[in-house]
Short mmCIF file of C-alpha atoms in Angstrom, two decimals:
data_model
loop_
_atom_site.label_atom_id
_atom_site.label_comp_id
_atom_site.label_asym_id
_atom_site.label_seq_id
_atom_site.Cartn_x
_atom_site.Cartn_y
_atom_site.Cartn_z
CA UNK A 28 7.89 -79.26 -33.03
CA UNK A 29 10.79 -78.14 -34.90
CA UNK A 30 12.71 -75.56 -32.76
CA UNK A 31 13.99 -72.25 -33.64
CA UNK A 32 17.84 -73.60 -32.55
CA UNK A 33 18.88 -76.71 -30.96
CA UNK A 34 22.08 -77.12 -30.63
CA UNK A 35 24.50 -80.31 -32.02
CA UNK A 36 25.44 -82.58 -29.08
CA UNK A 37 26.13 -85.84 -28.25
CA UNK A 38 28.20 -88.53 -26.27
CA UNK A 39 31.43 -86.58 -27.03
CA UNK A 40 29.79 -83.68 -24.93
CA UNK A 41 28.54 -86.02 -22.32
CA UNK A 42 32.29 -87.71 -22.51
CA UNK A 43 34.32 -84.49 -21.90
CA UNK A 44 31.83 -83.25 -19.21
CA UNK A 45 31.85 -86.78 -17.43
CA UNK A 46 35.72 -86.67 -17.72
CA UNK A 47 35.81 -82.67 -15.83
CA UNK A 48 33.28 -84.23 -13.20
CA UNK A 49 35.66 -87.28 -12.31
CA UNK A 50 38.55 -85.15 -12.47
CA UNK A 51 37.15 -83.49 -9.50
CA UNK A 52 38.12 -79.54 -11.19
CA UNK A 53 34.77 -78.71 -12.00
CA UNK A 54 34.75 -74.93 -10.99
CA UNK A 55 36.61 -71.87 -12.90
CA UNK A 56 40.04 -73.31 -11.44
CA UNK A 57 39.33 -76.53 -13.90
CA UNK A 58 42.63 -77.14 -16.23
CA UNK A 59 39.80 -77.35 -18.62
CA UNK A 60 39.44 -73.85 -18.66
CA UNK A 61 42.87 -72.92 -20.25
CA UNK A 62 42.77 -75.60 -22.60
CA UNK A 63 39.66 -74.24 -23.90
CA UNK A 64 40.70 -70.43 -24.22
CA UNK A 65 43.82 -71.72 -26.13
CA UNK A 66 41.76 -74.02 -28.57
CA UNK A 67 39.09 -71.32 -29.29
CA UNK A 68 42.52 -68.20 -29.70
CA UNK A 69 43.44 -70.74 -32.27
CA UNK A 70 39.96 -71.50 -33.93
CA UNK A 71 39.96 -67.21 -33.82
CA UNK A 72 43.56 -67.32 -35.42
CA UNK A 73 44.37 -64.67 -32.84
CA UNK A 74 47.63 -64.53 -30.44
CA UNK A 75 47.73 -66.84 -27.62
CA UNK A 76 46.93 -65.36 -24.18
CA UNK A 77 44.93 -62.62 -25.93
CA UNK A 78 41.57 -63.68 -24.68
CA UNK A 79 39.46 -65.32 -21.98
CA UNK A 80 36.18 -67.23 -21.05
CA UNK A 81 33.68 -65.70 -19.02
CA UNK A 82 30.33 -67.00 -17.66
CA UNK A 83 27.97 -64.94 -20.19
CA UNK A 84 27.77 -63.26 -23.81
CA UNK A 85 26.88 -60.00 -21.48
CA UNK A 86 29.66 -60.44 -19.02
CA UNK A 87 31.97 -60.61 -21.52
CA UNK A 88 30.90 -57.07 -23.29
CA UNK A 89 30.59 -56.02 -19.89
CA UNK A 90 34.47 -56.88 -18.95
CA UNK A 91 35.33 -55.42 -22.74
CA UNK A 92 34.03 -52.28 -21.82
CA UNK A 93 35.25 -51.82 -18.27
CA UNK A 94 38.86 -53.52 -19.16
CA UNK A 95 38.94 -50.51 -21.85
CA UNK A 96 37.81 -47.60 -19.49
CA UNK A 97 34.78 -46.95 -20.91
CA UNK A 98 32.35 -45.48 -18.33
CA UNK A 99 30.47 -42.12 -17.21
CA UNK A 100 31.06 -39.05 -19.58
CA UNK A 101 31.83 -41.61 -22.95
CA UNK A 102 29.49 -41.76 -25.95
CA UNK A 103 29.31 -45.35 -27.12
CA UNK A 104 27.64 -45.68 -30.64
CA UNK A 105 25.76 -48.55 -31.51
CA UNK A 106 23.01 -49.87 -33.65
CA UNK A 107 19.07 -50.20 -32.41
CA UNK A 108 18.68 -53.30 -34.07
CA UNK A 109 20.80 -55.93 -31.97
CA UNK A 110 19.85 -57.37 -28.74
CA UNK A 111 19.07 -55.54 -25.36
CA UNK A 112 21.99 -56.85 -23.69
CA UNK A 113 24.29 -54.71 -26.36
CA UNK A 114 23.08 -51.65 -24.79
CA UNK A 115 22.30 -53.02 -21.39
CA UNK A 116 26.13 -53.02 -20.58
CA UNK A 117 26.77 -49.91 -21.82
CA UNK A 118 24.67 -48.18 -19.39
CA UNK A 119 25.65 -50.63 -16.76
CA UNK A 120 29.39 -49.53 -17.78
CA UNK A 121 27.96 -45.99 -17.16
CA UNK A 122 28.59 -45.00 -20.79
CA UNK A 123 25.90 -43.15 -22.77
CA UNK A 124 24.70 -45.18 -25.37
CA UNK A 125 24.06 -43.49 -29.10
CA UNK A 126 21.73 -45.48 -31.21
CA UNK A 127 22.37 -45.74 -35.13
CA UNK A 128 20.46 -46.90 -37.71
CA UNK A 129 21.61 -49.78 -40.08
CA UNK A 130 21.60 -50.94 -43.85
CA UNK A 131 18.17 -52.08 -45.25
CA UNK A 132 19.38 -54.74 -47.09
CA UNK A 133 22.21 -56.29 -44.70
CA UNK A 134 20.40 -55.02 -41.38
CA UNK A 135 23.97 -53.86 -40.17
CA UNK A 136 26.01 -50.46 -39.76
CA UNK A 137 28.05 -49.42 -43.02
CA UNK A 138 31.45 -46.94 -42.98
CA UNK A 139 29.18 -43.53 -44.07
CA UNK A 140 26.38 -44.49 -41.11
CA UNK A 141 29.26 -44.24 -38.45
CA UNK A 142 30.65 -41.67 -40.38
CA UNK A 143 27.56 -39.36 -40.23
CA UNK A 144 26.99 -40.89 -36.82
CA UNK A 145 30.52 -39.62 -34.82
CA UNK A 146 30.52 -36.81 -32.57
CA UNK A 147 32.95 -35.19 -30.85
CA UNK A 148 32.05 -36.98 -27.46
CA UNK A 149 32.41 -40.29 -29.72
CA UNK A 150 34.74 -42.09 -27.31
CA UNK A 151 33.92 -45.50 -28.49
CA UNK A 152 31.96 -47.96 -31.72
CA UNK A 153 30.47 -51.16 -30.87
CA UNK A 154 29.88 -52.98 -34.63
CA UNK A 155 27.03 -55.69 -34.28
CA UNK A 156 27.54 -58.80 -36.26
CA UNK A 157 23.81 -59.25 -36.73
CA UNK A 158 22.28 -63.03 -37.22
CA UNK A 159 26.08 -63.79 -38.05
CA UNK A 160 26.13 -60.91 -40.30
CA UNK A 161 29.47 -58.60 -40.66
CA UNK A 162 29.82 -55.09 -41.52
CA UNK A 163 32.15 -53.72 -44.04
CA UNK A 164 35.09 -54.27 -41.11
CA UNK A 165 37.73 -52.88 -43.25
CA UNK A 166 35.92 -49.48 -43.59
CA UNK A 167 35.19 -49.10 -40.14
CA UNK A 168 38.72 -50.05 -38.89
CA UNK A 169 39.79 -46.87 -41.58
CA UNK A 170 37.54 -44.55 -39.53
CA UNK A 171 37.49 -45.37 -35.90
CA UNK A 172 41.60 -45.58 -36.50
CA UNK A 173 41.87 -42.25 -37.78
CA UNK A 174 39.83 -40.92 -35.03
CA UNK A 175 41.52 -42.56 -32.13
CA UNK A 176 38.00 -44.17 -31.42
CA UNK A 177 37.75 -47.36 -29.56
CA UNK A 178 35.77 -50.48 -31.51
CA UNK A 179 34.46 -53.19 -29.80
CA UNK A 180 32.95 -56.18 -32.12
CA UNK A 181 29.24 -57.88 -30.55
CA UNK A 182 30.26 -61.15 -32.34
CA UNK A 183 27.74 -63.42 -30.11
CA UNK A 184 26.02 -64.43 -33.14
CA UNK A 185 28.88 -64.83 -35.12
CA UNK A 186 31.33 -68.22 -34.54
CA UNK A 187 32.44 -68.98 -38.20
CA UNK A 188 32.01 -65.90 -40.07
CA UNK A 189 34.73 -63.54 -41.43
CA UNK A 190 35.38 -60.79 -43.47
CA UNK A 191 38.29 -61.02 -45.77
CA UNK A 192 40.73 -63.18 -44.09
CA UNK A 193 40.00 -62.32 -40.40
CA UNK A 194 38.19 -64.09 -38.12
CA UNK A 195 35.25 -62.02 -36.34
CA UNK A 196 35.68 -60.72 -33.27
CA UNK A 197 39.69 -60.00 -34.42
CA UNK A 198 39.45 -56.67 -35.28
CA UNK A 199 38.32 -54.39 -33.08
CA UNK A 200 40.13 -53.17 -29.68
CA UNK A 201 37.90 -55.92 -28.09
CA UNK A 202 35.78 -58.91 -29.54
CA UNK A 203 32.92 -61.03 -27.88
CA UNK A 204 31.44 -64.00 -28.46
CA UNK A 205 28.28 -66.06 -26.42
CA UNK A 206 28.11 -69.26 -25.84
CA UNK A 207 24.40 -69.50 -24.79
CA UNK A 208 22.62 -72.75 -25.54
CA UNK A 209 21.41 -71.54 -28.92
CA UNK A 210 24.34 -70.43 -30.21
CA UNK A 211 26.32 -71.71 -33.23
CA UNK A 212 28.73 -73.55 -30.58
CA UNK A 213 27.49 -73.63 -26.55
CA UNK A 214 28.87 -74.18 -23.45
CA UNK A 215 25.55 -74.08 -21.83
CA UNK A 216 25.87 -70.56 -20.81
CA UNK A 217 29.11 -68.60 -21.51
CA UNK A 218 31.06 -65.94 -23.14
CA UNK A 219 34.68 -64.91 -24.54
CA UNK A 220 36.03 -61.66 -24.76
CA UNK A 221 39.35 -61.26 -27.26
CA UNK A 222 41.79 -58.29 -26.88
CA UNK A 223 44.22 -56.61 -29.21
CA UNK A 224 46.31 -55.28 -26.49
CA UNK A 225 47.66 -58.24 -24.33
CA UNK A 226 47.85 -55.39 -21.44
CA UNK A 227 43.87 -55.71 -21.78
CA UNK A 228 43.80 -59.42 -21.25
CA UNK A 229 45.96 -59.02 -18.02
CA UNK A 230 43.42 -56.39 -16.66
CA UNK A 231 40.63 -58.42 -17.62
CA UNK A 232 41.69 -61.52 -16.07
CA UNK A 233 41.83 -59.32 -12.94
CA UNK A 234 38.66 -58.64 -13.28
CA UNK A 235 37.40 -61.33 -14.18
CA UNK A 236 37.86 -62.72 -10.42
CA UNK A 237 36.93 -60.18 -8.23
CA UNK A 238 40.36 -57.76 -8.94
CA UNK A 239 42.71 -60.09 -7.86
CA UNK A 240 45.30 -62.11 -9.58
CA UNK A 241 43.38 -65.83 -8.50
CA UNK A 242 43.80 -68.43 -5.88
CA UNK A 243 45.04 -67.55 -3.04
CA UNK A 244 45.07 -63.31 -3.92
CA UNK A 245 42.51 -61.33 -1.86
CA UNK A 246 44.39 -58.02 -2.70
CA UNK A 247 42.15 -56.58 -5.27
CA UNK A 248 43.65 -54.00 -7.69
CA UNK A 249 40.36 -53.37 -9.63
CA UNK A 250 36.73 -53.36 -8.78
CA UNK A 251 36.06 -56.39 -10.09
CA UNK A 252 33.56 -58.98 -11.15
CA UNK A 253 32.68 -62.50 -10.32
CA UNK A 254 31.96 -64.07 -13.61
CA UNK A 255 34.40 -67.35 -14.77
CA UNK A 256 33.65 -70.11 -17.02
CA UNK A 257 32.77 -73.27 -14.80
CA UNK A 258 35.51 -76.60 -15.66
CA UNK A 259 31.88 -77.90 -16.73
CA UNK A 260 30.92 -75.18 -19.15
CA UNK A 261 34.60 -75.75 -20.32
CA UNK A 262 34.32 -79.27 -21.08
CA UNK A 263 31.11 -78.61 -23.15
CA UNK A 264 32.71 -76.38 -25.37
CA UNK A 265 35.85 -78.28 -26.10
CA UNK A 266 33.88 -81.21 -27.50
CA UNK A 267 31.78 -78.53 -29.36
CA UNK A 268 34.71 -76.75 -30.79
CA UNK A 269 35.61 -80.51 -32.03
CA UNK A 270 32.46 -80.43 -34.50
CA UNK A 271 32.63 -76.86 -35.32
CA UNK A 272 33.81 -77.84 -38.87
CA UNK A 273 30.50 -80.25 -39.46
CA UNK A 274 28.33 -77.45 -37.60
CA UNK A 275 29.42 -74.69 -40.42
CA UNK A 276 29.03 -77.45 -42.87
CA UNK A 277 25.49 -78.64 -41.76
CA UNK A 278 24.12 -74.85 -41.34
CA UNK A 279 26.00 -73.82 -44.93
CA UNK A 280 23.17 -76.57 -46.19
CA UNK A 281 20.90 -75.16 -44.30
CA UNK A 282 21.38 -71.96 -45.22
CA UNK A 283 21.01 -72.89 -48.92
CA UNK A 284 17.97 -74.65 -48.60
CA UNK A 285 16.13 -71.40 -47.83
CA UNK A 286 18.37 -69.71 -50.41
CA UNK A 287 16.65 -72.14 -53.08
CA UNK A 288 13.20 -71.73 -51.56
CA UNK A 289 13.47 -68.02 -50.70
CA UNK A 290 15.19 -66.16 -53.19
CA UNK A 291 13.01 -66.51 -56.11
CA UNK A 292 9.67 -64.87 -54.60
CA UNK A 293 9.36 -61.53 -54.02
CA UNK A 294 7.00 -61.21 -51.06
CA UNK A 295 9.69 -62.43 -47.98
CA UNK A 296 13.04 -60.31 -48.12
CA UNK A 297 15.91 -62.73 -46.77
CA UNK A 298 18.63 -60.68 -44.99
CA UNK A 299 21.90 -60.10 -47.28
CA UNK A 300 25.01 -60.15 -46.45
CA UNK A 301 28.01 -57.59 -46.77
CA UNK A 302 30.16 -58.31 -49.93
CA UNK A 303 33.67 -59.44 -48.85
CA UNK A 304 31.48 -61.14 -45.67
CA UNK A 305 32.23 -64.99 -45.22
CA UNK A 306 30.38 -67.58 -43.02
CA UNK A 307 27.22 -69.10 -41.71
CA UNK A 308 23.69 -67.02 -41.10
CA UNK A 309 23.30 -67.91 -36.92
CA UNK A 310 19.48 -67.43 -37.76
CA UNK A 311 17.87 -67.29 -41.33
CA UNK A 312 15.94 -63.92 -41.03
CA UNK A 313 14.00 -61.74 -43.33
CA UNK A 314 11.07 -59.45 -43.44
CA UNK A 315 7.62 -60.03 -44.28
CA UNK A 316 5.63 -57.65 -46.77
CA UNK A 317 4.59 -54.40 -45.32
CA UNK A 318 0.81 -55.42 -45.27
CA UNK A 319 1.82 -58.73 -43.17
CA UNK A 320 3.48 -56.60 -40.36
CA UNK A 321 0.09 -56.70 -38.13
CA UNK A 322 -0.04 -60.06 -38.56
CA UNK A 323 3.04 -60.97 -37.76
CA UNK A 324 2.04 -62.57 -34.41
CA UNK A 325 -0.90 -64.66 -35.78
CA UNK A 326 1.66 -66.15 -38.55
CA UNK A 327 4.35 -66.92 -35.45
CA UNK A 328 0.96 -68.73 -34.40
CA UNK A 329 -0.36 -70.94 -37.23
CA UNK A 330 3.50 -71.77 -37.44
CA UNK A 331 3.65 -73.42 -34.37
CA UNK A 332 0.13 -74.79 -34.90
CA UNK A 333 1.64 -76.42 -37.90
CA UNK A 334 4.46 -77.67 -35.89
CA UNK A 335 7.21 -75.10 -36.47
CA UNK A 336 8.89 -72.82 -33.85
CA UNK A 337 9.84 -69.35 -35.31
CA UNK A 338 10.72 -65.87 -33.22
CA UNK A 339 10.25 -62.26 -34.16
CA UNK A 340 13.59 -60.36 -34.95
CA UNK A 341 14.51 -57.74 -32.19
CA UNK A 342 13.34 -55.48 -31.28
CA UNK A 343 14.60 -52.16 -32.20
CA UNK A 344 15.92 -50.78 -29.31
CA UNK A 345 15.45 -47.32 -29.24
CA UNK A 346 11.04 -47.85 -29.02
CA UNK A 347 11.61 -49.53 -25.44
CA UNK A 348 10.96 -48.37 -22.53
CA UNK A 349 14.17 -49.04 -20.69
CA UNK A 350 16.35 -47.63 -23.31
CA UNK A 351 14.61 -44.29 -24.48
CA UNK A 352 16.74 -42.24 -23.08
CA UNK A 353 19.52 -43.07 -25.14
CA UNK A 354 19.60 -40.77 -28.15
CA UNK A 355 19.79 -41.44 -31.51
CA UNK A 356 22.08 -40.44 -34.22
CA UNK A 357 19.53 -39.46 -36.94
CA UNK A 358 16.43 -41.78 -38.81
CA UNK A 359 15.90 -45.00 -37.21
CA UNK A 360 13.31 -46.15 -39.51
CA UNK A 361 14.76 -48.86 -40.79
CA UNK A 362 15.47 -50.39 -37.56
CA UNK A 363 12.22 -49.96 -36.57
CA UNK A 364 10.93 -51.00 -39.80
CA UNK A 365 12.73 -54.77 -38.93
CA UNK A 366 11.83 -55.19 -35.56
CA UNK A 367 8.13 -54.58 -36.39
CA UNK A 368 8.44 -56.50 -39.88
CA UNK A 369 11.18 -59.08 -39.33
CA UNK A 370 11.04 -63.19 -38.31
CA UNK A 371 13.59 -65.92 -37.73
CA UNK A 372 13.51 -69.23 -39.16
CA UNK A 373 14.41 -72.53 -37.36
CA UNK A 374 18.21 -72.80 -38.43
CA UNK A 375 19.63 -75.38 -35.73
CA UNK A 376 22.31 -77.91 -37.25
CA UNK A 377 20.18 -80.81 -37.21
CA UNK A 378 17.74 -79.00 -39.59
CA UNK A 379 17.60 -81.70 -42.74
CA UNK A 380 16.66 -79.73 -46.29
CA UNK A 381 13.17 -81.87 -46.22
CA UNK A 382 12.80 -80.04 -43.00
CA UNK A 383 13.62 -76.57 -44.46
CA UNK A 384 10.96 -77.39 -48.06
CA UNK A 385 8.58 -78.16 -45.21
CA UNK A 386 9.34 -74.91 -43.19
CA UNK A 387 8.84 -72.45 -46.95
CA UNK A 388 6.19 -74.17 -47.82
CA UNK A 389 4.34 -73.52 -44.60
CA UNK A 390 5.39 -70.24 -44.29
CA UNK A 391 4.36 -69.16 -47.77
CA UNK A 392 0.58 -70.67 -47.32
CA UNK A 393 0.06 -67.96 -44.19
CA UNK A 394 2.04 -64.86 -45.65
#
């Protein structure tokens, strides 16, 4: 079976891991730890001390949101189409969540969607970086700016891209990243939350441990959380963050395989990406043709029949159950339109271009 994502490891993983276990520092208090916060601040290009690893992509927005006071009485606006745990923390932060709709082509928010979007109970933006995707960053810095609005950037799918010059995750109020076992780099399971405001990262390392300021503190001065990267999960991603040069390489190939297989027919509508957008796709994703939709799930069938693992997009968030109370800003038809329409491709690392021929070709016989 060729999987939807497997991630690139090898001995150098099972080195560094098997060097944190001998060291005998294999909880959050691991030196491992730091040096891993520091070498993915300077992957980021962002200040040093600025950020910090956390056990989960969703404890991280969590922390983001509760670090920047976001809670009961704040409007949060964010997009349908990006995964439940998006919106999950906001209502677990006690915000009210706003859903938007996004661009058909790049399947993300653009500057006149927030724009028409704001209200005057707008307190904060959270800007999805969809499959790897970016917004136009620069025009929603220009609004949420001149608003006083917070913006907080859902970069879990988004190691290695950029837009312009800056790093994802690097240009909001707050950034976050997962490290979940199918992401672009893994610690297993994990997360990484980036602040602009260095008073942030002190409050958030707080937090991070149960209010206090660590070992040996058990006078909290937050209600806090308990959620800290393991020396373990550490370890993992400091080999990975060793190979994240021949990761962006190997999915860049990738990437352009379906490009050259893709592209030219009209029937399967690849995802685009923003102009002035830089990077890797986390998952190739498009959209089947409208008379396909109701057969979506037999084609996610015969492909794994054929031996090839592919997954439906999201869901658009606003047509589930747990999250219909949450308003929405306007039309969410094209969000809908995706999560009922849209598949992703097996894009792991390891993918050859043989692999990816083999993948179109398959695809194309059942759609």
């Amino acid at each position: 079976m060729i999987p939807i994502y497997e991630p690139l490891i090898d001995s150098s993983e099972s080195s560094m891991v098997a060097k944190c276990v001998e060291s005998g520092w294999i909880s959050s208090r691991s030196p491992m730890v730091a040096d891993f916060e520091k070498s993915f601040l300077q992957y980021l290009c962002a200040e040093p001390e600025s950020g910090l690893a956390v056990s989960s992509g969703s404890a991280a927005l969590l922390l983001a949101l509760k670090t920047l006071g976001i809670g009961r009485g704040h409007e949060v606006l964010v997009p349908s189409m990006t995964f439940s745990a998006t919106v999950s923390m906001i209502l677990l932060a006690g915000a009210t969540p706003r859903f938007m709709d996004v661009d058909p082509k790049t399947w993300v928010i653009t500057p006149e969607i927030l724009e028409k979007a704001l209200s005057a109970k707008t307190r904060c933006v959270i800007a999805v970086h969809l499959y790897g995707n970016m917004p136009d960053m620069e025009g929603i810095m220009k609004i949420v700016s001149s608003k006083g609005i917070l913006l907080i950037e859902d970069a879990a799918e988004a190691h290695g891209s950029s837009f312009g010059r800056r790093k994802a995750g690097t240009f909001g109020d707050a950034g976050i990243f997962s490290f979940f076992g199918n992401k672009i780099i893994t610690t297993g399971e994990g997360g990484f939350t980036v602040f602009r405001n260095p008073s942030a990262t002190a409050t958030a390392r707080m937090m991070r441990n149960h209010g206090t300021a660590g070992q040996g503190d058990y006078s909290s001065r937050h209600i806090g959380l308990s959620c800290r990267m393991t020396g373990m999960q550490a370890a993992l991603g400091l080999a990975q963050l060793e190979k994240m040069d021949e990761i962006i390489s190997r999915k860049n190939t990738i990437a352009a395989a379906y490009e050259k297989n893709l592209l030219a027919q009209t029937r399967l509508s690849l995802q685009k990406f923003t102009p002035g957008w830089s990077g890797i796709p986390w998952l190739t994703s498009l959209l089947l043709p409208h008379e396909c939709a109701s057969e979506r799930e037999k084609i996610i069938s015969r492909m794994g029949e054929n031996g090839i693992q592919i997954y439906t997009t999201f869901t658009a968030l606003h047509t589930l159950k747990p999250f219909q109370q949450a308003r929405g800003t306007g039309s969410l038809d094209v969000s809908e339109s995706i999560g009922l329409r849209g598949i992703s491709l097996p894009s792991g690392p390891s993918l050859t271009t043989d692999m990816v021929d083999h993948i179109c070709e398959t695809l194309m016989k059942f759609t």
